[in-house]
Each structure stands twice: as structure tokens, then as C-alpha cells.
Tab-separated table of C-alpha atoms in Angstrom:
chain	number	residue	atom	x	y	z
A	1	MET	CA	74.679	97.194	110.822
A	2	SER	CA	76.473	97.133	107.449
A	3	ASN	CA	74.524	95.103	104.909
A	4	LEU	CA	77.781	94.307	103.116
A	5	LYS	CA	79.314	92.795	106.265
A	6	LYS	CA	76.217	90.656	106.754
A	7	GLU	CA	76.355	89.469	103.143
A	8	ILE	CA	80.053	88.644	103.364
A	9	LEU	CA	79.558	86.826	106.665
A	10	SER	CA	76.875	84.680	105.033
A	11	LEU	CA	79.344	83.705	102.266
A	12	LEU	CA	82.296	82.809	104.488
A	13	ASP	CA	82.694	79.076	104.955
A	14	ARG	CA	84.416	77.125	107.690
A	15	ALA	CA	85.078	74.132	105.449
A	16	GLN	CA	86.768	75.877	102.512
A	17	PHE	CA	88.286	79.123	101.273
A	18	ILE	CA	86.473	81.652	99.094
A	19	SER	CA	88.423	84.177	97.076
A	20	GLY	CA	88.051	87.904	97.552
A	21	GLN	CA	87.297	88.251	93.838
A	22	ASN	CA	84.552	85.637	94.083
A	23	ILE	CA	83.003	87.534	97.002
A	24	ALA	CA	83.284	90.830	95.101
A	25	ASP	CA	81.723	89.399	91.944
A	26	THR	CA	78.894	87.691	93.879
A	27	LEU	CA	77.985	90.858	95.763
A	28	GLY	CA	78.740	93.348	92.979
A	29	VAL	CA	81.283	95.356	95.004
A	30	SER	CA	84.999	96.149	94.783
A	31	ARG	CA	87.798	94.029	96.219
A	32	THR	CA	88.674	96.995	98.429
A	33	SER	CA	85.175	96.996	99.921
A	34	VAL	CA	85.503	93.280	100.606
A	35	TRP	CA	88.888	93.785	102.293
A	36	LYS	CA	87.550	96.611	104.487
A	37	SER	CA	84.550	94.552	105.558
A	38	ILE	CA	86.722	91.516	106.338
A	39	LYS	CA	88.984	93.780	108.414
A	40	SER	CA	85.946	95.108	110.286
A	41	LEU	CA	84.667	91.582	110.964
A	42	LYS	CA	88.077	90.643	112.376
A	43	GLU	CA	87.898	93.674	114.666
A	44	GLU	CA	84.483	92.428	115.847
A	45	GLY	CA	86.075	89.186	116.988
A	46	TYR	CA	85.799	86.847	113.990
A	47	SER	CA	88.861	84.684	113.341
A	48	ILE	CA	89.202	84.881	109.551
A	49	GLU	CA	92.220	83.352	107.837
A	50	SER	CA	93.548	85.116	104.730
A	51	VAL	CA	95.778	83.133	102.337
A	52	THR	CA	97.232	84.435	99.048
A	53	ASN	CA	95.699	82.793	95.968
A	54	LYS	CA	93.140	81.017	98.143
A	55	GLY	CA	91.108	83.783	99.734
A	56	TYR	CA	89.291	83.878	103.063
A	57	HIS	CA	88.284	81.182	105.494
A	58	LEU	CA	86.180	81.565	108.650
A	59	LYS	CA	88.057	79.749	111.434
A	60	SER	CA	85.811	80.665	114.366
A	61	PRO	CA	83.193	83.220	115.443
A	62	PRO	CA	83.617	85.616	118.386
A	63	ALA	CA	83.171	84.299	121.923
A	64	TYR	CA	80.130	86.518	122.385
A	65	VAL	CA	77.002	87.501	120.480
A	66	ASN	CA	78.134	89.560	117.507
A	67	PRO	CA	75.995	92.507	116.318
A	68	THR	CA	76.561	91.816	112.614
A	69	ALA	CA	75.617	88.140	112.910
A	70	LEU	CA	72.602	88.937	115.087
A	71	SER	CA	71.416	91.602	112.660
A	72	MET	CA	71.783	89.104	109.803
A	73	ARG	CA	69.778	86.546	111.763
A	74	ILE	CA	66.964	89.014	112.489
A	75	SER	CA	66.860	90.142	108.849
A	76	GLN	CA	66.054	86.526	107.927
A	77	SER	CA	63.288	86.263	110.528
A	78	SER	CA	59.613	86.242	109.603
A	79	LEU	CA	58.730	87.198	113.184
A	80	PHE	CA	60.948	90.173	114.043
A	81	ASP	CA	61.444	93.327	111.986
A	82	ARG	CA	64.629	94.671	113.540
A	83	VAL	CA	67.168	94.423	116.343
A	84	VAL	CA	68.564	97.202	118.530
A	85	TYR	CA	72.009	96.344	119.929
A	86	PHE	CA	73.619	97.987	122.959
A	87	LYS	CA	77.122	97.455	124.301
A	88	THR	CA	75.762	98.439	127.696
A	89	THR	CA	72.384	99.584	128.996
A	90	PRO	CA	70.627	99.641	132.363
A	91	SER	CA	68.036	97.114	131.149
A	92	THR	CA	66.910	95.761	127.774
A	93	GLN	CA	63.419	95.514	129.255
A	94	LYS	CA	63.425	99.223	130.084
A	95	GLU	CA	64.745	100.093	126.617
A	96	ALA	CA	62.052	97.947	125.001
A	97	PHE	CA	59.281	99.759	126.882
A	98	ILE	CA	60.679	103.119	125.772
A	99	MET	CA	60.705	101.987	122.127
A	100	LEU	CA	57.127	100.687	122.199
A	101	SER	CA	55.705	104.132	121.472
A	102	GLU	CA	57.976	104.642	118.469
A	103	SER	CA	56.437	101.945	116.252
A	104	ASP	CA	54.013	99.039	116.203
A	105	ASP	CA	56.447	96.408	114.912
A	106	SER	CA	57.995	93.370	116.584
A	107	PHE	CA	61.645	93.750	117.518
A	108	VAL	CA	64.548	92.538	119.656
A	109	VAL	CA	66.600	94.587	122.112
A	110	PHE	CA	70.005	93.057	122.890
A	111	ALA	CA	72.783	94.164	125.239
A	112	GLU	CA	76.308	92.895	125.886
A	113	GLU	CA	75.914	94.158	129.455
A	114	GLN	CA	73.106	95.324	131.729
A	115	THR	CA	73.829	97.500	134.754
A	116	LYS	CA	70.339	97.201	136.242
A	117	GLY	CA	68.987	93.945	134.857
A	118	ARG	CA	65.918	92.660	136.655
A	119	GLY	CA	63.901	89.490	136.942
A	120	ARG	CA	60.548	88.566	138.428
A	121	PHE	CA	59.431	90.381	141.586
A	122	ASP	CA	61.950	93.152	140.732
A	123	ARG	CA	64.905	90.984	141.698
A	124	HIS	CA	68.290	92.068	140.409
A	125	TRP	CA	69.708	89.989	137.546
A	126	ASP	CA	73.502	90.102	137.321
A	127	SER	CA	74.492	90.798	133.715
A	128	PRO	CA	78.296	91.122	133.381
A	129	GLY	CA	79.613	92.235	129.995
A	130	ARG	CA	79.922	89.564	127.297
A	131	THR	CA	79.281	86.690	129.667
A	132	GLY	CA	75.650	86.000	128.825
A	133	VAL	CA	72.708	86.570	126.543
A	134	TYR	CA	70.609	89.537	127.659
A	135	LEU	CA	67.691	90.493	125.456
A	136	SER	CA	64.049	91.499	125.336
A	137	LEU	CA	61.618	90.235	122.709
A	138	VAL	CA	58.763	92.547	121.753
A	139	LEU	CA	55.803	90.719	120.205
A	140	ARG	CA	52.365	91.912	119.067
A	141	PRO	CA	49.933	88.999	119.429
A	142	ASN	CA	46.553	90.761	119.928
A	143	ILE	CA	45.272	88.054	122.282
A	144	PRO	CA	43.473	88.010	125.672
A	145	VAL	CA	45.619	88.818	128.723
A	146	SER	CA	44.699	85.424	130.202
A	147	GLU	CA	46.832	83.724	127.527
A	148	ILE	CA	50.107	85.020	128.952
A	149	ILE	CA	50.529	82.050	131.303
A	150	ARG	CA	50.346	79.702	128.329
A	151	PHE	CA	52.843	81.916	126.479
A	152	ASN	CA	55.400	81.317	129.243
A	153	LEU	CA	55.103	77.549	128.805
A	154	PHE	CA	55.870	77.698	125.094
A	155	VAL	CA	58.753	80.146	125.562
A	156	SER	CA	60.328	78.130	128.383
A	157	LEU	CA	60.370	75.053	126.171
A	158	ALA	CA	61.902	77.034	123.284
A	159	ILE	CA	64.695	78.337	125.515
A	160	ALA	CA	65.461	74.972	127.143
A	161	LYS	CA	65.570	73.176	123.792
A	162	SER	CA	67.858	75.864	122.346
A	163	ILE	CA	70.370	75.530	125.174
A	164	ASP	CA	70.376	71.740	124.836
A	165	GLU	CA	70.666	71.688	121.045
A	166	ALA	CA	73.421	74.295	120.765
A	167	PHE	CA	75.608	73.255	123.699
A	168	GLY	CA	74.902	69.552	124.185
A	169	VAL	CA	73.745	69.906	127.799
A	170	GLU	CA	70.576	68.783	129.582
A	171	SER	CA	68.478	71.612	130.982
A	172	GLY	CA	65.195	71.548	132.857
A	173	ILE	CA	62.282	73.939	133.318
A	174	LYS	CA	61.295	75.245	136.736
A	175	TRP	CA	57.750	76.545	136.450
A	176	PRO	CA	56.995	79.215	135.510
A	177	ASN	CA	60.000	81.229	134.249
A	178	ASP	CA	63.348	79.567	135.014
A	179	ILE	CA	65.717	77.160	133.275
A	180	TYR	CA	68.021	75.013	135.399
A	181	ILE	CA	71.070	72.851	134.776
A	182	GLN	CA	72.384	70.434	137.408
A	183	GLY	CA	70.077	71.890	140.042
A	184	ARG	CA	71.125	75.507	139.551
A	185	LYS	CA	69.629	78.397	137.623
A	186	VAL	CA	71.103	79.142	134.209
A	187	CYS	CA	68.324	81.295	132.763
A	188	GLY	CA	65.373	83.354	133.857
A	189	PHE	CA	62.829	85.294	131.870
A	190	LEU	CA	60.417	88.065	132.751
A	191	THR	CA	57.184	88.446	130.780
A	192	GLU	CA	55.345	91.767	130.913
A	193	VAL	CA	52.468	93.047	128.794
A	194	VAL	CA	50.865	96.229	127.578
A	195	SER	CA	47.131	95.703	127.292
A	196	GLU	CA	43.868	97.525	126.777
A	197	SER	CA	40.369	96.236	127.588
A	198	GLY	CA	41.774	92.794	128.395
A	199	VAL	CA	43.598	92.448	125.066
A	200	ILE	CA	47.397	92.349	124.814
A	201	ASN	CA	48.888	94.995	122.551
A	202	ALA	CA	52.475	93.952	123.243
A	203	ILE	CA	54.384	91.233	125.054
A	204	ILE	CA	57.791	92.279	126.349
A	205	CYS	CA	59.757	89.161	127.286
A	206	GLY	CA	63.141	89.824	128.892
A	207	ILE	CA	65.534	86.853	128.872
A	208	GLY	CA	68.838	86.431	130.672
A	209	ILE	CA	71.066	83.387	130.093
A	210	ASN	CA	74.328	82.739	131.947
A	211	VAL	CA	76.667	81.511	129.221
A	212	PHE	CA	80.261	81.999	130.373
A	213	LYS	CA	81.883	81.643	133.776
A	214	ASP	CA	82.276	84.876	135.702
A	215	ASP	CA	83.386	85.913	139.191
A	216	THR	CA	79.968	87.453	139.813
A	217	LEU	CA	78.211	84.149	139.123
A	218	ARG	CA	80.652	82.188	141.274
A	219	LYS	CA	79.443	84.164	144.283
A	220	ILE	CA	75.832	83.032	143.733
A	221	PRO	CA	75.485	79.408	144.932
A	222	THR	CA	72.143	78.906	143.152
A	223	ALA	CA	73.458	80.066	139.755
A	224	ILE	CA	75.444	78.271	137.071
A	225	SER	CA	76.779	79.037	133.599
A	226	ILE	CA	76.493	76.899	130.484
A	227	GLU	CA	80.286	76.890	130.170
A	228	GLU	CA	80.581	75.091	133.513
A	229	THR	CA	78.371	72.257	132.282
A	230	ALA	CA	79.428	72.111	128.620
A	231	GLY	CA	83.064	71.296	129.328
A	232	GLY	CA	84.627	74.653	128.456
A	233	THR	CA	84.399	77.146	125.595
A	234	GLU	CA	85.909	75.060	122.772
A	235	HIS	CA	82.574	74.182	121.190
A	236	MET	CA	80.539	77.162	122.395
A	237	ASP	CA	79.568	78.813	119.123
A	238	MET	CA	77.440	81.866	119.962
A	239	ASP	CA	76.474	82.477	116.334
A	240	LEU	CA	75.100	78.937	116.223
A	241	PHE	CA	73.322	79.397	119.526
A	242	MET	CA	71.588	82.592	118.417
A	243	LYS	CA	70.474	80.888	115.205
A	244	VAL	CA	69.041	77.925	117.124
A	245	PHE	CA	67.529	80.239	119.743
A	246	MET	CA	65.812	82.606	117.283
A	247	ASP	CA	64.555	79.673	115.190
A	248	ASN	CA	63.042	77.985	118.250
A	249	ILE	CA	61.481	81.216	119.504
A	250	GLU	CA	59.828	81.673	116.120
A	251	VAL	CA	58.603	78.069	115.956
A	252	TYR	CA	57.207	77.962	119.482
A	253	TYR	CA	55.676	81.435	119.296
A	254	ASN	CA	53.782	80.418	116.162
A	255	ARG	CA	52.718	77.209	117.886
A	256	PHE	CA	51.543	79.254	120.868
A	257	LEU	CA	49.351	81.345	118.573
A	258	ASN	CA	47.909	78.340	116.760
A	259	GLU	CA	47.941	75.355	119.135
A	260	PRO	CA	46.682	74.507	122.621
A	261	PHE	CA	49.193	73.715	125.359
A	262	SER	CA	48.083	70.075	125.167
A	263	ARG	CA	50.083	69.748	121.919
A	264	ILE	CA	53.377	70.372	123.747
A	265	ARG	CA	52.294	69.195	127.201
A	266	ASP	CA	54.217	65.903	127.130
A	267	ASP	CA	57.403	67.627	125.949
A	268	TRP	CA	57.048	70.294	128.633
A	269	ILE	CA	56.458	67.787	131.428
A	270	GLU	CA	59.480	65.774	130.261
A	271	LYS	CA	61.652	68.907	130.644
A	272	SER	CA	60.073	70.012	133.932
A	273	ILE	CA	61.983	69.651	137.213
A	274	VAL	CA	59.144	70.482	139.632
A	275	PHE	CA	57.271	67.182	139.696
A	276	GLY	CA	57.819	64.524	142.346
A	277	ARG	CA	59.595	66.729	144.839
A	278	GLN	CA	58.786	68.915	147.818
A	279	LEU	CA	58.321	72.568	146.866
A	280	ARG	CA	58.187	75.772	148.848
A	281	ILE	CA	55.555	77.911	147.147
A	282	THR	CA	55.144	81.619	147.880
A	283	GLU	CA	52.006	83.273	146.556
A	284	PRO	CA	50.776	86.854	147.093
A	285	GLY	CA	48.603	85.533	149.942
A	286	GLY	CA	51.263	83.535	151.752
A	287	MET	CA	53.606	80.545	151.657
A	288	PHE	CA	53.026	76.787	151.797
A	289	PHE	CA	54.797	73.502	151.063
A	290	GLY	CA	53.509	70.946	148.598
A	291	ARG	CA	54.155	68.533	145.753
A	292	ALA	CA	53.375	69.353	142.138
A	293	LEU	CA	50.968	66.796	140.675
A	294	ASP	CA	50.100	68.094	137.230
A	295	ILE	CA	49.796	71.119	134.994
A	296	THR	CA	46.514	72.223	133.433
A	297	ASP	CA	45.977	73.217	129.821
A	298	ASP	CA	45.753	76.817	131.050
A	299	GLY	CA	49.238	76.578	132.537
A	300	PHE	CA	48.218	76.387	136.191
A	301	LEU	CA	50.246	74.113	138.446
A	302	GLU	CA	48.219	71.608	140.472
A	303	VAL	CA	49.832	71.092	143.864
A	304	LEU	CA	49.034	68.764	146.776
A	305	ASP	CA	49.658	70.762	149.968
A	306	GLU	CA	50.606	69.408	153.383
A	307	ASP	CA	46.971	69.330	154.471
A	308	GLY	CA	46.040	67.037	151.605
A	309	ASN	CA	44.310	69.730	149.551
A	310	ILE	CA	44.854	70.098	145.810
A	311	ARG	CA	45.535	73.731	144.973
A	312	LYS	CA	45.871	75.476	141.626
A	313	VAL	CA	48.876	77.764	141.564
A	314	VAL	CA	48.553	80.625	139.085
A	315	SER	CA	51.399	82.981	139.980
A	316	ALA	CA	54.034	82.139	142.552
A	317	ASP	CA	57.686	81.905	143.462
A	318	ILE	CA	58.804	78.279	143.737
A	319	GLU	CA	61.848	77.021	145.625
A	320	LEU	CA	63.006	73.446	145.115
């Protein structure tokens, strides 16, 4: 992405105008370069007002995740080194695995559209163009494989809080990898690892969030978009959301590395939607019904089954 476009985008203000000459002087470039970059940003979907003798004013961002803004956000991150942006790809998760051998850094793979997006248990994840957030986070924690369950708890809280903060909705966490709004799924994430001798070399966390209404989503009765619950697109600022999202991912990932689950346990339980209700739980060994009682510091769900036995659920598919 153009560094000049990122720098200009960071200077544009929604509250007041800034002159082209001021931008040029601040960045040490020509007025022509400023004009060309502004034109390019408009073509990317930014609504930028130009007024003679006043300058430029950012009216609104695009109604989708913009590559320039995302690149700017990642360049400010202390966690990620780079972002790779696709207009369309079969799967960000697949792309991330391919890139693992190219470097040992931490990075983000983002796509406007996925043609073969997938979730847990190899389920298809519908990813229509510019209607959601589809990305994979590649992290290098160098921790035991057993810690990955705890990782999911921290990440789920980061995602849920980001959706709530940016869009003013109330989401809930369905253990272990789903975010719900109003009883329907708005987000799922898939966590995979590359490990050696029981130590994780890389975490590849693929995240899909349904943001805008789409005909594909309408056909799935268990799915919902944020737009449907936020009262329309008027206040759905995707630049703001990606800032909040990346900030929360960074905060909760660092907490995951440095704190036990007990430090966020109360917050997680408050956001959880699995307690106090009958659950259908499918494990590799079979299916049973039960009620979730508690969650352990290791991230295991404690469930009371129909026979009165308390069972620890480590990996399972849960239906509410």
C-alpha cells in the first residue's frame, strides 16, 4: 500500500478541513502528489469533500474494510509486522499456511471475499464479497500446545468486545469458538497450530464476521449480520471497527501470554451464553445432552449430563 496515502489518511479530519498545501508541507511532498493520493482514496470508497480555499474534509469512510486504512493500522501495531490483502481468495486460512514457510514473522491475511471459507470441522463458511470481515491472524507464541484452549477464550472475548464497542450491540460467546447476537451466529473462528515436540511454532486463527446483510445469510436461519442488529449502516464505520478490533486482539493476546484465564474469567462468564440452558454436546466419542455448570482455568467446560454426572468437555460441537 502507498505510504503517502496512509499518511494523508491519518491527517484527514472529519471535524474540520485541512488545506492541500498544509498536507504537502507536513509530508514534504508536492500538491500534485497530494491531489493524486486524494483521488486514489476517493476511488477506494472514501467520501472526501474538496472545497476551494478550505481544503479537504473526510466525510465518511468506505462501507467495507479498506486496504489503505488496514495497512496503516497494521503499521502501527506492535504485534503484527504486515498485512496481505486479497480482493478474493479461496481461504485466508489456506493463504496463511502457504505464507508460513516464507518468513517467521507475525502477520494478517485479509480478504474481501472467500470462495472456499471454512470453519470448525471443515464446515463451509459463506463469505460474500464486501459483506463481512474475513481474515487470518498468524502469531508466534512459542508455548505448549495445551495452551491453545486458553487462547480461544481470550480471543473470543476480544472479538465480542470489539463488536459491542464499535457497533453498540450486545453479543455473547458460545463456547468455544462462536459469537452470537440475538440467538444467532454472527462470528466464528477457527484456531489451528503448527507445532513441534509439543511446542507451538505458529497459531493460525481464521475469523469470519457477518457485518452486512446479504441474500446468502438470509437463507441461513441460524446466522445473523451486525447490520440487522445495529439498526442499519448509518453508523457502521469499518475503519473504526478494524481499529477497535486490532487493538483488542493485541491487548487480549498479550494478556493471554502473561495472565491466567482466572484474570478474565468473570468477564468471559458474563459474556457467555451457554450457562443455565440445555445443550446438545457432540464430542468425537458421541453425543449427549447436559447443562453447563462452570468453566475451568484450563478452558474446559464442566457439564452436568442427564445421568447426573459432571463431565469435562475439552473439544466439542455445542448446539443451544
